[in-house]
Every structure is written in structure tokens, then in C-alpha cells.
């Protein structure tokens, strides 16, 4: 019986550049790897899920330089594999399509090192999908060929020495095809492919920078030259290109071509960033805050926690998703679970907080329409609060509207401060990129104050999109203009507002 291998090399495709097009298997392997060798054309943030102690090694080639020759890369991957480490070799697109993955796998096989190959979405598949060009089509194309636009060492023979490519009865998708486009197009025409056949060039496809130009086989080279199309770009030749105009869904998304800054804490930014990307935006993550957990031994936590376990509270009010996470971390740390809330009424300040409670087994009893403390107080108007004991697990500093309002109605309120929000100084390069963005999103008053601490006076370029009235107030107080405020206080509302203000 073969023994289970500890170390292994995984040749992993990272897809065409959109982090959303990485496979579940790729993300899993990245999160487990001891060492990751990666290329230039991998998606931004592709390595965000890597372990903190993982070794990340750039082995990309810069065009036209002799940086990192392939033999050198092969040798280093083999060495790492031999050390019994979990190695990921991460490549753009698919490892076996013009990625030299075949050669790397051969080296590993020769060295007797166990390996696996994880396919990725290859550029031709991905960028034609986003350009609205079906590679095959019942009426227009019975097949597709993936072809390289140039061959090392055989440049003089041209791409189609015997004319068979010209006569291929289907779509031709050229990788690395910009540089020799004029020669290749001329070869195909002299081989018998009609000069008036539709052709397209897709630059940086499946990314927020995607550009598509269309022409004919006879004119594509001059069009690409005139429009300044640069690698990475895919050239598509075939009748299927005529569908582009009708099916170009990608650039019709409301935020396509727009850049939006997300200022919330890195841990919480993911969902908002993904939602903005889903609408076509390029997202710059510039977290200006992070949250820091307060020790469970803090007396402000210890005593109320003891009382909670005794079932002393009638009502527990959660005022942010962060508060929910911190609360459940606290009870899990004590070996407890959602049952500590069994006897209490649970209120969530808004839909985001409610959504964070549900997977933990708590369906909130009360969620106000307006996601602010005032909204929650209104929602509680019909409840008898006199003499009731209320627990508010929340941030160390927060508005007093909710506790004051509850107390004025006779409730006995305990605040349990579970975390504090601390400012983070973004890198200068990120601030510089953010300065030329189209919009900047603020999800809380603390993102406003921390941004101003990081960048005095704020960034004049992007318009400010606010999550709700409290955040808007903080912006105005700081002398910053609020371009639009999310109606519902939810992330969906924030994304809609961003799309609206930038349309
Ligand atoms: N292994 C990769 C291809 C590497 S060769 C894959 O499977 O996709 C590099 C070529 O891929 C580029 O010259 C370009 O032709 C194509 N390519 C890669 N990413 C692209 C993108 N986002 N848009 C258009 N073409 C791309």
C-alpha cells in the first residue's frame, strides 16, 4: 500500500485575473501551503488566504528580461518538494495551457516528487465569456483552437507554415498574439482564411480594466496598433466575434470602469469588496481601522458574563456584526454556546447584525427598520422595559443613545465592552491609489475619524458614500461632503448608492 505523502507539489491554476474565478481547490491549497511560488499574472489578493508563516516567492518573468529562467524555477520547486513541504506553484489561467506546467510536472515526475495539477480557468475561456463572445456556437463555429501567437525559436517559420490553421473550421484563440499579430493575420489570409472574417482583441479580460476591440482578420492588426492594445491580450478570430456587440454584458455593469475604496477593517471588508466587484468595480482595500479584542478577564466583561450565565438578562442588544463575533468568541472561549441567550429577548440593530447572528443559531426577536440606535429604541417602544435588565455587548467607545434611551424607560442597562476599534495607517502607495479613485465608502463613524487621522483633510478626489446617518454626520462634522447615503443602512444599500452616485 502506498504511504500517505506529507509533502507534495501542487501545480495550481489561478484563473485569468479575477479573484472570483479561482477554484475552491486553489484557495484550499493556498491556505495550507508552506511555500508558494507565484507568477506575474495571478489575481490581486490571490495570496490573501495564505498562512501568515508561509513563504511567498515571486518567480514571474518580466517581459524581455532573463529574470528567473525556467530551469531555475524548476530547480527551486523540486528542492522545496524534496524538503517534504507543502508546495503550491501558482500560475495564471490554467497550468497546462501555455503555462509551462507540463515541463514543471515532468521535472517533478523525474525527481520522484509527488505532485498534483489543479486546473484553472484559462484566459481563452474566461475572457471570451466576459467579452460576450461564445467560443463555439451552433451557427458560427463547430470548434475552437487555442494557439500561441509565437513560438520560441521557430519565429521565422511563422505560426501556420502549412496553412492548416487557416483552414481550421472554427474559432481561433491566440495567446501571446499581440506582438506578431500582423504577420500571423497575413499568414492566415494567405492560407485561405477570409480577410473579412470577424476578429477581436481582448485586453486584460475578466478584470476591471478589460478592453475589447473588434475588426476583421484583415484589419485587426492595425486596429490593435491604433487602439494601443497591450499584452496580456487574447486575439479571437472567427464568426462568433459578431455576437460581442449584443452580449457584452461585462461593461454594462453599473460600476464597470470605476474604482471604489473600501475603508472598513480588513477582516470585514471581504463581503463589501466582493459585492462591489460583482457590479464591475475595481476595489481598493484601504482599511483605516481594525478591531482589537478586549481581554475576557477585564472586570467590565467578567461580571456581566457571570450574570449572563445565570440568566440574569431579559434583553440582549447587539449593535454591530463585530459585537456579535466578539460575543460568540467570548462564550466559545468559556466552552459555552448560543444557549446562554436562551432566556433572553435578542435584538439586532440592523440586517447585517441579524445576518451574523443567524449562522450561530440565533434568530433575533427584534430588528428595526432603521439600522441605528434610534430605530432600535422605536422598535422597542411597545415592550415593557421598566425594571428589565438589558445587556449591550459592543465596542468600547460607542454612542450612548441606546443605553440612555433604555435607561430613561426604566431599564437597568449593562454595557459589556468586547472590542475596541483602533486606527490603522495605510501604506502611502495605497493612499496614492485611493486618491484617484471615483468613490470612497464609509461604513461607520470610526472609519471617518481614522481616515482623517491617516490622511489629514481626507482625499479630495473620490466622492464619499456613507452607510447611514451617523456616518454621514461624522463626515459632515469633519468638513467632508456626503455624495450619497445608503438608504437602508445595509451593505446592499451601500453598493446601490455607490452605483447611483457614479452613474
Ligand atoms: N496559462 C495561462 C496563459 C499564459 S500565456 C492561461 O491558461 O490563461 C499568457 C497569455 O495569456 C497572454 O499573452 C494572453 O494572451 C493570455 N492572457 C492571460 N491573461 C489574460 C487576460 N486577463 N486577458 C487577456 N488575455 C490574457
Tab-separated table of N, CA and C in Angstrom, residues 11 75 80 118 130 167 188 212 217 293 297 308-309 350 377 396 413 417 428 433 442 449 459 467 473 476 479:
chain	number	residue	atom	x	y	z
A	11	UNK	N	0.591	21.998	-8.742
A	11	UNK	CA	0.642	22.979	-9.825
A	11	UNK	C	-0.774	23.499	-9.976
A	75	UNK	N	14.177	24.032	-10.678
A	75	UNK	CA	15.087	23.519	-9.653
A	75	UNK	C	14.578	23.882	-8.246
A	80	UNK	N	12.127	22.411	-3.028
A	80	UNK	CA	11.126	22.611	-1.970
A	80	UNK	C	10.298	21.344	-1.787
A	118	UNK	N	-3.933	21.219	-10.546
A	118	UNK	CA	-5.267	21.773	-10.325
A	118	UNK	C	-5.577	22.734	-11.469
A	130	UNK	N	-16.384	36.931	-20.663
A	130	UNK	CA	-16.654	38.298	-20.192
A	130	UNK	C	-16.835	39.264	-21.364
A	167	UNK	N	-7.268	26.910	-42.272
A	167	UNK	CA	-8.448	26.174	-42.720
A	167	UNK	C	-9.193	25.495	-41.571
A	188	UNK	N	-2.575	33.763	-42.111
A	188	UNK	CA	-3.879	33.084	-42.141
A	188	UNK	C	-4.631	33.437	-43.418
A	212	UNK	N	-12.108	45.683	-25.136
A	212	UNK	CA	-12.337	44.812	-26.288
A	212	UNK	C	-12.376	45.673	-27.532
A	217	UNK	N	-10.269	40.047	-39.763
A	217	UNK	CA	-8.933	39.451	-39.809
A	217	UNK	C	-7.974	40.372	-40.585
A	293	UNK	N	-9.597	42.810	20.311
A	293	UNK	CA	-10.454	42.200	21.330
A	293	UNK	C	-9.994	42.631	22.723
A	297	UNK	N	-10.770	38.757	30.853
A	297	UNK	CA	-10.593	38.937	32.297
A	297	UNK	C	-10.870	40.378	32.734
A	308	UNK	N	-24.780	36.793	32.965
A	308	UNK	CA	-25.402	36.251	31.752
A	308	UNK	C	-25.587	34.739	31.898
A	309	UNK	N	-24.555	34.092	32.414
A	309	UNK	CA	-24.607	32.633	32.573
A	309	UNK	C	-25.680	32.220	33.567
A	350	UNK	N	-29.573	45.948	13.049
A	350	UNK	CA	-29.854	46.039	11.616
A	350	UNK	C	-29.666	44.707	10.930
A	377	UNK	N	-34.629	51.813	19.404
A	377	UNK	CA	-35.458	52.324	20.508
A	377	UNK	C	-36.924	52.408	20.087
A	396	UNK	N	-15.936	49.386	22.789
A	396	UNK	CA	-15.620	50.143	23.999
A	396	UNK	C	-16.164	51.571	23.920
A	413	UNK	N	-29.341	48.961	32.535
A	413	UNK	CA	-28.509	48.636	31.367
A	413	UNK	C	-27.064	48.327	31.765
A	417	UNK	N	-18.086	45.956	27.152
A	417	UNK	CA	-17.199	46.359	26.059
A	417	UNK	C	-16.307	45.187	25.634
A	428	UNK	N	1.572	54.446	2.006
A	428	UNK	CA	1.492	55.604	1.119
A	428	UNK	C	1.018	55.229	-0.279
A	433	UNK	N	-3.085	55.499	-4.530
A	433	UNK	CA	-4.034	54.853	-5.452
A	433	UNK	C	-5.456	55.293	-5.118
A	442	UNK	N	-17.693	54.660	3.394
A	442	UNK	CA	-17.510	54.741	4.847
A	442	UNK	C	-18.637	53.964	5.508
A	449	UNK	N	-13.197	59.035	11.238
A	449	UNK	CA	-12.175	59.660	12.084
A	449	UNK	C	-10.800	59.044	11.821
A	459	UNK	N	-9.290	62.727	1.365
A	459	UNK	CA	-8.850	62.672	-0.032
A	459	UNK	C	-9.828	63.475	-0.885
A	467	UNK	N	-22.662	54.963	4.881
A	467	UNK	CA	-23.507	53.826	5.229
A	467	UNK	C	-24.826	54.241	5.862
A	473	UNK	N	-23.099	62.116	9.466
A	473	UNK	CA	-22.887	63.210	10.402
A	473	UNK	C	-21.391	63.369	10.683
A	476	UNK	N	-19.770	65.061	7.739
A	476	UNK	CA	-20.067	66.497	7.646
A	476	UNK	C	-19.338	67.270	8.731
A	479	UNK	N	-16.094	68.188	7.868
A	479	UNK	CA	-15.989	69.101	6.732
A	479	UNK	C	-15.940	68.376	5.394
